[in-house]
PDB file of C-alpha atoms in Angstrom:
ATOM      1  CA  UNK A   1       0.000   0.000   0.000  1.00  0.00           C
ATOM      2  CA  UNK A   2       1.250   3.447  -0.923  1.00  0.00           C
ATOM      3  CA  UNK A   3       0.571   6.469   1.314  1.00  0.00           C
ATOM      4  CA  UNK A   4       0.830   9.967  -0.174  1.00  0.00           C
ATOM      5  CA  UNK A   5       0.810  13.180   1.882  1.00  0.00           C
ATOM      6  CA  UNK A   6      -0.812  15.772  -0.391  1.00  0.00           C
ATOM      7  CA  UNK A   7      -0.556  18.755   1.942  1.00  0.00           C
ATOM      8  CA  UNK A   8      -1.048  19.905   5.523  1.00  0.00           C
ATOM      9  CA  UNK A   9      -1.101  23.202   7.394  1.00  0.00           C
ATOM     10  CA  UNK A  10       0.026  25.640   6.057  1.00  0.00           C
ATOM     11  CA  UNK A  11      -0.026  23.936   2.643  1.00  0.00           C
ATOM     12  CA  UNK A  12      -3.736  23.166   2.507  1.00  0.00           C
ATOM     13  CA  UNK A  13      -5.059  21.343  -0.568  1.00  0.00           C
ATOM     14  CA  UNK A  14      -7.724  22.927  -2.773  1.00  0.00           C
ATOM     15  CA  UNK A  15     -10.663  20.531  -3.039  1.00  0.00           C
ATOM     16  CA  UNK A  16     -10.804  20.497  -6.838  1.00  0.00           C
ATOM     17  CA  UNK A  17      -7.048  19.819  -7.006  1.00  0.00           C
ATOM     18  CA  UNK A  18      -7.414  16.950  -4.537  1.00  0.00           C
ATOM     19  CA  UNK A  19     -10.346  15.517  -6.469  1.00  0.00           C
ATOM     20  CA  UNK A  20      -8.299  15.654  -9.670  1.00  0.00           C
ATOM     21  CA  UNK A  21      -5.475  13.773  -7.946  1.00  0.00           C
ATOM     22  CA  UNK A  22      -7.973  11.154  -6.770  1.00  0.00           C
ATOM     23  CA  UNK A  23      -9.142  10.579 -10.331  1.00  0.00           C
ATOM     24  CA  UNK A  24      -5.544  10.268 -11.528  1.00  0.00           C
ATOM     25  CA  UNK A  25      -4.689   7.650  -8.879  1.00  0.00           C
ATOM     26  CA  UNK A  26      -8.015   5.876  -9.421  1.00  0.00           C
ATOM     27  CA  UNK A  27      -7.154   5.364 -13.091  1.00  0.00           C
ATOM     28  CA  UNK A  28      -3.795   3.891 -12.063  1.00  0.00           C
ATOM     29  CA  UNK A  29      -5.393   1.492  -9.571  1.00  0.00           C
ATOM     30  CA  UNK A  30      -8.028   0.395 -12.104  1.00  0.00           C
ATOM     31  CA  UNK A  31      -5.164  -0.373 -14.500  1.00  0.00           C
ATOM     32  CA  UNK A  32      -3.528  -2.607 -11.892  1.00  0.00           C
ATOM     33  CA  UNK A  33      -1.547  -0.059  -9.906  1.00  0.00           C
ATOM     34  CA  UNK A  34      -0.826  -0.143  -6.196  1.00  0.00           C
ATOM     35  CA  UNK A  35      -3.538   0.527  -3.607  1.00  0.00           C
ATOM     36  CA  UNK A  36      -3.053   4.122  -2.483  1.00  0.00           C
ATOM     37  CA  UNK A  37      -4.215   6.345   0.373  1.00  0.00           C
ATOM     38  CA  UNK A  38      -4.084  10.126   0.037  1.00  0.00           C
ATOM     39  CA  UNK A  39      -3.842  12.021   3.350  1.00  0.00           C
ATOM     40  CA  UNK A  40      -4.334  15.786   3.554  1.00  0.00           C
ATOM     41  CA  UNK A  41      -6.009  18.884   4.946  1.00  0.00           C
ATOM     42  CA  UNK A  42      -8.276  20.843   2.611  1.00  0.00           C
ATOM     43  CA  UNK A  43      -8.838  24.559   2.301  1.00  0.00           C
ATOM     44  CA  UNK A  44     -12.356  25.300   3.672  1.00  0.00           C
ATOM     45  CA  UNK A  45     -15.060  23.845   1.432  1.00  0.00           C
ATOM     46  CA  UNK A  46     -18.562  22.419   1.553  1.00  0.00           C
ATOM     47  CA  UNK A  47     -19.113  19.292  -0.554  1.00  0.00           C
ATOM     48  CA  UNK A  48     -22.469  17.713  -1.293  1.00  0.00           C
ATOM     49  CA  UNK A  49     -22.931  14.007  -2.014  1.00  0.00           C
ATOM     50  CA  UNK A  50     -25.646  12.609  -4.233  1.00  0.00           C
ATOM     51  CA  UNK A  51     -28.269  12.340  -1.485  1.00  0.00           C
ATOM     52  CA  UNK A  52     -28.046  15.975  -0.328  1.00  0.00           C
ATOM     53  CA  UNK A  53     -31.427  17.701  -0.158  1.00  0.00           C
ATOM     54  CA  UNK A  54     -32.039  21.379  -0.846  1.00  0.00           C
ATOM     55  CA  UNK A  55     -32.841  22.314   2.770  1.00  0.00           C
ATOM     56  CA  UNK A  56     -29.530  20.801   3.952  1.00  0.00           C
ATOM     57  CA  UNK A  57     -27.397  23.176   1.912  1.00  0.00           C
ATOM     58  CA  UNK A  58     -25.892  26.422   3.320  1.00  0.00           C
ATOM     59  CA  UNK A  59     -28.508  28.819   4.568  1.00  0.00           C
ATOM     60  CA  UNK A  60     -26.433  31.850   3.531  1.00  0.00           C
ATOM     61  CA  UNK A  61     -25.695  30.978  -0.096  1.00  0.00           C
ATOM     62  CA  UNK A  62     -22.149  29.760   0.565  1.00  0.00           C
ATOM     63  CA  UNK A  63     -20.850  27.903  -2.530  1.00  0.00           C
ATOM     64  CA  UNK A  64     -20.939  24.100  -2.500  1.00  0.00           C
ATOM     65  CA  UNK A  65     -18.982  21.603  -4.604  1.00  0.00           C
ATOM     66  CA  UNK A  66     -21.278  18.808  -5.819  1.00  0.00           C
ATOM     67  CA  UNK A  67     -19.374  15.531  -5.874  1.00  0.00           C
ATOM     68  CA  UNK A  68     -19.948  11.982  -7.093  1.00  0.00           C
ATOM     69  CA  UNK A  69     -19.661  10.245  -3.716  1.00  0.00           C
ATOM     70  CA  UNK A  70     -22.430   8.841  -1.570  1.00  0.00           C
ATOM     71  CA  UNK A  71     -23.727  10.582   1.523  1.00  0.00           C
ATOM     72  CA  UNK A  72     -24.915  14.134   2.027  1.00  0.00           C
ATOM     73  CA  UNK A  73     -23.377  17.541   2.618  1.00  0.00           C
ATOM     74  CA  UNK A  74     -20.327  18.048   4.778  1.00  0.00           C
ATOM     75  CA  UNK A  75     -17.399  20.410   5.312  1.00  0.00           C
ATOM     76  CA  UNK A  76     -13.661  19.961   4.893  1.00  0.00           C
ATOM     77  CA  UNK A  77     -10.997  22.337   6.068  1.00  0.00           C
ATOM     78  CA  UNK A  78      -8.122  23.168   8.421  1.00  0.00           C
ATOM     79  CA  UNK A  79      -7.943  21.019  11.536  1.00  0.00           C
ATOM     80  CA  UNK A  80      -9.559  18.005   9.891  1.00  0.00           C
ATOM     81  CA  UNK A  81      -7.597  14.998   8.645  1.00  0.00           C
ATOM     82  CA  UNK A  82      -8.971  13.746   5.331  1.00  0.00           C
ATOM     83  CA  UNK A  83      -8.117  10.334   3.918  1.00  0.00           C
ATOM     84  CA  UNK A  84      -8.898   9.033   0.446  1.00  0.00           C
ATOM     85  CA  UNK A  85      -8.289   5.254   0.208  1.00  0.00           C
ATOM     86  CA  UNK A  86      -8.178   4.313  -3.466  1.00  0.00           C
ATOM     87  CA  UNK A  87      -8.331   0.521  -3.462  1.00  0.00           C
ATOM     88  CA  UNK A  88      -9.293  -2.236  -5.878  1.00  0.00           C
ATOM     89  CA  UNK A  89     -12.033  -4.165  -4.081  1.00  0.00           C
ATOM     90  CA  UNK A  90     -12.204  -7.948  -4.387  1.00  0.00           C
ATOM     91  CA  UNK A  91     -15.171  -9.648  -6.061  1.00  0.00           C
ATOM     92  CA  UNK A  92     -17.906  -9.898  -4.898  1.00  0.00           C
ATOM     93  CA  UNK A  93     -17.742  -6.177  -4.189  1.00  0.00           C
ATOM     94  CA  UNK A  94     -18.915  -5.286  -0.689  1.00  0.00           C
ATOM     95  CA  UNK A  95     -19.100  -1.511  -0.301  1.00  0.00           C
ATOM     96  CA  UNK A  96     -20.701  -1.720   3.148  1.00  0.00           C
ATOM     97  CA  UNK A  97     -17.775  -3.803   4.429  1.00  0.00           C
ATOM     98  CA  UNK A  98     -15.370  -1.153   3.084  1.00  0.00           C
ATOM     99  CA  UNK A  99     -17.271   1.560   4.962  1.00  0.00           C
ATOM    100  CA  UNK A 100     -17.285  -0.521   8.157  1.00  0.00           C
ATOM    101  CA  UNK A 101     -13.504  -0.946   7.959  1.00  0.00           C
ATOM    102  CA  UNK A 102     -13.104   2.837   7.677  1.00  0.00           C
ATOM    103  CA  UNK A 103     -15.356   3.335  10.696  1.00  0.00           C
ATOM    104  CA  UNK A 104     -13.260   0.898  12.716  1.00  0.00           C
ATOM    105  CA  UNK A 105     -10.057   2.677  11.697  1.00  0.00           C
ATOM    106  CA  UNK A 106     -11.374   5.968  13.081  1.00  0.00           C
ATOM    107  CA  UNK A 107     -12.716   4.296  16.227  1.00  0.00           C
ATOM    108  CA  UNK A 108      -9.258   2.811  16.777  1.00  0.00           C
ATOM    109  CA  UNK A 109      -7.502   6.152  16.319  1.00  0.00           C
ATOM    110  CA  UNK A 110      -9.907   7.795  18.774  1.00  0.00           C
ATOM    111  CA  UNK A 111      -9.175   5.014  21.272  1.00  0.00           C
ATOM    112  CA  UNK A 112      -5.429   5.534  20.812  1.00  0.00           C
ATOM    113  CA  UNK A 113      -5.963   9.092  22.043  1.00  0.00           C
ATOM    114  CA  UNK A 114      -8.313   8.168  24.888  1.00  0.00           C
ATOM    115  CA  UNK A 115     -11.654   9.019  23.262  1.00  0.00           C
ATOM    116  CA  UNK A 116     -14.336   6.343  23.281  1.00  0.00           C
ATOM    117  CA  UNK A 117     -16.043   6.353  19.887  1.00  0.00           C
ATOM    118  CA  UNK A 118     -18.381   3.900  18.243  1.00  0.00           C
ATOM    119  CA  UNK A 119     -20.873   3.401  15.424  1.00  0.00           C
ATOM    120  CA  UNK A 120     -24.574   4.246  15.541  1.00  0.00           C
ATOM    121  CA  UNK A 121     -27.075   1.941  13.891  1.00  0.00           C
ATOM    122  CA  UNK A 122     -28.528   3.465  10.754  1.00  0.00           C
ATOM    123  CA  UNK A 123     -25.925   6.256  10.641  1.00  0.00           C
ATOM    124  CA  UNK A 124     -22.606   6.133   8.820  1.00  0.00           C
ATOM    125  CA  UNK A 125     -19.437   7.415  10.430  1.00  0.00           C
ATOM    126  CA  UNK A 126     -17.836   7.440  13.844  1.00  0.00           C
ATOM    127  CA  UNK A 127     -19.619   8.815  16.898  1.00  0.00           C
ATOM    128  CA  UNK A 128     -19.187   9.807  20.515  1.00  0.00           C
ATOM    129  CA  UNK A 129     -22.349   8.789  22.339  1.00  0.00           C
ATOM    130  CA  UNK A 130     -24.451  11.092  24.482  1.00  0.00           C
ATOM    131  CA  UNK A 131     -23.039  11.884  27.918  1.00  0.00           C
ATOM    132  CA  UNK A 132     -22.823  14.835  30.307  1.00  0.00           C
ATOM    133  CA  UNK A 133     -21.057  16.826  27.560  1.00  0.00           C
ATOM    134  CA  UNK A 134     -23.976  16.613  25.162  1.00  0.00           C
ATOM    135  CA  UNK A 135     -26.029  14.439  22.785  1.00  0.00           C
ATOM    136  CA  UNK A 136     -24.634  11.927  20.283  1.00  0.00           C
ATOM    137  CA  UNK A 137     -22.023  13.746  18.227  1.00  0.00           C
ATOM    138  CA  UNK A 138     -20.193  12.837  15.056  1.00  0.00           C
ATOM    139  CA  UNK A 139     -16.403  12.939  15.140  1.00  0.00           C
ATOM    140  CA  UNK A 140     -15.616  11.178  11.846  1.00  0.00           C
ATOM    141  CA  UNK A 141     -17.517  11.256   8.547  1.00  0.00           C
ATOM    142  CA  UNK A 142     -17.455   8.889   5.564  1.00  0.00           C
ATOM    143  CA  UNK A 143     -18.515   9.229   1.940  1.00  0.00           C
ATOM    144  CA  UNK A 144     -17.327   6.787  -0.729  1.00  0.00           C
ATOM    145  CA  UNK A 145     -17.765   5.905  -4.367  1.00  0.00           C
ATOM    146  CA  UNK A 146     -16.861   2.694  -6.181  1.00  0.00           C
ATOM    147  CA  UNK A 147     -16.201   2.781  -9.918  1.00  0.00           C
ATOM    148  CA  UNK A 148     -14.682  -0.038 -11.971  1.00  0.00           C
ATOM    149  CA  UNK A 149     -14.151  -1.979  -8.720  1.00  0.00           C
ATOM    150  CA  UNK A 150     -11.944   0.759  -7.221  1.00  0.00           C
ATOM    151  CA  UNK A 151     -12.869   3.071  -4.362  1.00  0.00           C
ATOM    152  CA  UNK A 152     -12.715   6.865  -4.238  1.00  0.00           C
ATOM    153  CA  UNK A 153     -13.338   9.555  -1.622  1.00  0.00           C
ATOM    154  CA  UNK A 154     -13.188   8.304   1.963  1.00  0.00           C
ATOM    155  CA  UNK A 155     -13.150   9.735   5.474  1.00  0.00           C
ATOM    156  CA  UNK A 156     -12.591  12.859   7.539  1.00  0.00           C
ATOM    157  CA  UNK A 157     -11.644  12.888  11.224  1.00  0.00           C
ATOM    158  CA  UNK A 158     -12.062  16.102  13.203  1.00  0.00           C
ATOM    159  CA  UNK A 159      -8.869  16.990  15.066  1.00  0.00           C
ATOM    160  CA  UNK A 160      -9.040  20.665  16.058  1.00  0.00           C
ATOM    161  CA  UNK A 161     -11.214  22.281  13.392  1.00  0.00           C
ATOM    162  CA  UNK A 162     -13.481  25.245  14.110  1.00  0.00           C
ATOM    163  CA  UNK A 163     -17.031  23.876  14.393  1.00  0.00           C
ATOM    164  CA  UNK A 164     -18.596  27.155  13.297  1.00  0.00           C
ATOM    165  CA  UNK A 165     -19.228  25.544   9.907  1.00  0.00           C
ATOM    166  CA  UNK A 166     -21.945  23.374  11.464  1.00  0.00           C
ATOM    167  CA  UNK A 167     -24.131  26.456  11.905  1.00  0.00           C
ATOM    168  CA  UNK A 168     -24.432  27.020   8.150  1.00  0.00           C
ATOM    169  CA  UNK A 169     -25.625  23.578   6.989  1.00  0.00           C
ATOM    170  CA  UNK A 170     -27.325  20.463   8.295  1.00  0.00           C
ATOM    171  CA  UNK A 171     -24.126  18.386   8.658  1.00  0.00           C
ATOM    172  CA  UNK A 172     -24.442  15.064   6.840  1.00  0.00           C
ATOM    173  CA  UNK A 173     -28.195  15.689   6.752  1.00  0.00           C
ATOM    174  CA  UNK A 174     -28.485  14.921  10.482  1.00  0.00           C
ATOM    175  CA  UNK A 175     -30.450  17.505  12.447  1.00  0.00           C
ATOM    176  CA  UNK A 176     -30.892  15.685  15.766  1.00  0.00           C
ATOM    177  CA  UNK A 177     -27.232  15.154  16.744  1.00  0.00           C
ATOM    178  CA  UNK A 178     -24.080  17.197  17.113  1.00  0.00           C
ATOM    179  CA  UNK A 179     -20.554  17.351  15.720  1.00  0.00           C
ATOM    180  CA  UNK A 180     -17.384  17.282  17.778  1.00  0.00           C
ATOM    181  CA  UNK A 181     -13.591  17.185  17.560  1.00  0.00           C
ATOM    182  CA  UNK A 182     -10.884  15.240  19.345  1.00  0.00           C
ATOM    183  CA  UNK A 183      -9.669  18.511  20.858  1.00  0.00           C
ATOM    184  CA  UNK A 184     -13.102  19.264  22.282  1.00  0.00           C
ATOM    185  CA  UNK A 185     -13.495  15.776  23.737  1.00  0.00           C
ATOM    186  CA  UNK A 186     -10.033  15.715  25.314  1.00  0.00           C
ATOM    187  CA  UNK A 187      -9.938  19.323  26.469  1.00  0.00           C
ATOM    188  CA  UNK A 188      -6.599  19.976  24.774  1.00  0.00           C
ATOM    189  CA  UNK A 189      -5.347  20.871  21.333  1.00  0.00           C
ATOM    190  CA  UNK A 190      -5.020  17.837  19.073  1.00  0.00           C
ATOM    191  CA  UNK A 191      -3.489  18.905  15.747  1.00  0.00           C
ATOM    192  CA  UNK A 192      -3.823  16.897  12.555  1.00  0.00           C
ATOM    193  CA  UNK A 193      -0.130  15.996  12.613  1.00  0.00           C
ATOM    194  CA  UNK A 194      -0.652  14.174  15.918  1.00  0.00           C
ATOM    195  CA  UNK A 195      -3.192  11.931  14.176  1.00  0.00           C
ATOM    196  CA  UNK A 196      -1.026  11.088  11.172  1.00  0.00           C
ATOM    197  CA  UNK A 197       1.121   8.298  12.662  1.00  0.00           C
ATOM    198  CA  UNK A 198      -1.929   6.789  14.392  1.00  0.00           C
ATOM    199  CA  UNK A 199      -3.937   6.710  11.167  1.00  0.00           C
ATOM    200  CA  UNK A 200      -1.032   5.406   9.111  1.00  0.00           C
ATOM    201  CA  UNK A 201      -0.429   2.547  11.556  1.00  0.00           C
ATOM    202  CA  UNK A 202      -4.011   1.395  11.011  1.00  0.00           C
ATOM    203  CA  UNK A 203      -4.276   1.862   7.235  1.00  0.00           C
ATOM    204  CA  UNK A 204      -3.520  -1.829   6.462  1.00  0.00           C
ATOM    205  CA  UNK A 205      -6.772  -2.648   8.309  1.00  0.00           C
ATOM    206  CA  UNK A 206      -8.684  -1.018   5.438  1.00  0.00           C
ATOM    207  CA  UNK A 207      -7.749  -3.879   3.128  1.00  0.00           C
ATOM    208  CA  UNK A 208     -10.309  -6.677   2.974  1.00  0.00           C
ATOM    209  CA  UNK A 209      -9.444  -9.728   5.150  1.00  0.00           C
ATOM    210  CA  UNK A 210      -8.840 -11.754   1.979  1.00  0.00           C
ATOM    211  CA  UNK A 211      -6.315  -9.243   0.638  1.00  0.00           C
ATOM    212  CA  UNK A 212      -4.615  -8.889   4.012  1.00  0.00           C
ATOM    213  CA  UNK A 213      -4.180 -12.667   4.136  1.00  0.00           C
ATOM    214  CA  UNK A 214      -2.677 -12.666   0.665  1.00  0.00           C
ATOM    215  CA  UNK A 215      -0.187  -9.985   1.713  1.00  0.00           C
ATOM    216  CA  UNK A 216       0.721 -12.001   4.819  1.00  0.00           C
ATOM    217  CA  UNK A 217       1.238 -15.144   2.703  1.00  0.00           C
ATOM    218  CA  UNK A 218       3.589 -13.249   0.399  1.00  0.00           C
ATOM    219  CA  UNK A 219       5.534 -11.898   3.378  1.00  0.00           C
ATOM    220  CA  UNK A 220       5.849 -15.356   4.920  1.00  0.00           C
ATOM    221  CA  UNK A 221       6.976 -16.754   1.584  1.00  0.00           C
ATOM    222  CA  UNK A 222       9.794 -14.208   1.410  1.00  0.00           C
ATOM    223  CA  UNK A 223      10.768 -15.062   5.003  1.00  0.00           C
ATOM    224  CA  UNK A 224      10.903 -18.787   4.258  1.00  0.00           C
ATOM    225  CA  UNK A 225      13.008 -18.253   1.125  1.00  0.00           C
ATOM    226  CA  UNK A 226      15.405 -16.130   3.114  1.00  0.00           C
TER     227      UNK A 226
END
């Protein structure tokens, strides 16, 4: 698996430029290239997935980039780690399993930092459940697309981003829950760069169990030959 750092504070990545890079890597993976994960921070942008409804868009006319992923409207920007896993999925294709693996990656990273996160039935992403700090609140979002067996788009994990953006839209189309960050939950600043090694250590978990076992077999074969 190849991991590419596209840009982090202060070198934020324009959304359109990042999307173009995704398409470039996607074409390589479809042609048999190496599974790749792009990691980055975007300049501030709202993006709307295919299921976004009119009333969920910005109330103040803020521009939105309409994208070809699933899910609804969300925000990307400084203080949020974005990951785009571009993988060739095995047949039969199981998109839900791919999403579940991404959820577990973010849950694991939260746990590494001391934040208890989980999934919520019927809602995609990673959540901190209601407690004395507030109602259920989303800490990691997911929106994916599969084309020609290869994935695009991916996940965003809130490190220390300004949550003011949540006042302009209905985040992910969910009006009865909140949004949070790792910094808010821990009561200290958690920058994106602190998340990077934790996320990268767990990236192999995004491969399907069958592909992970094939990689292990190859590694063992090299060991035996040595």
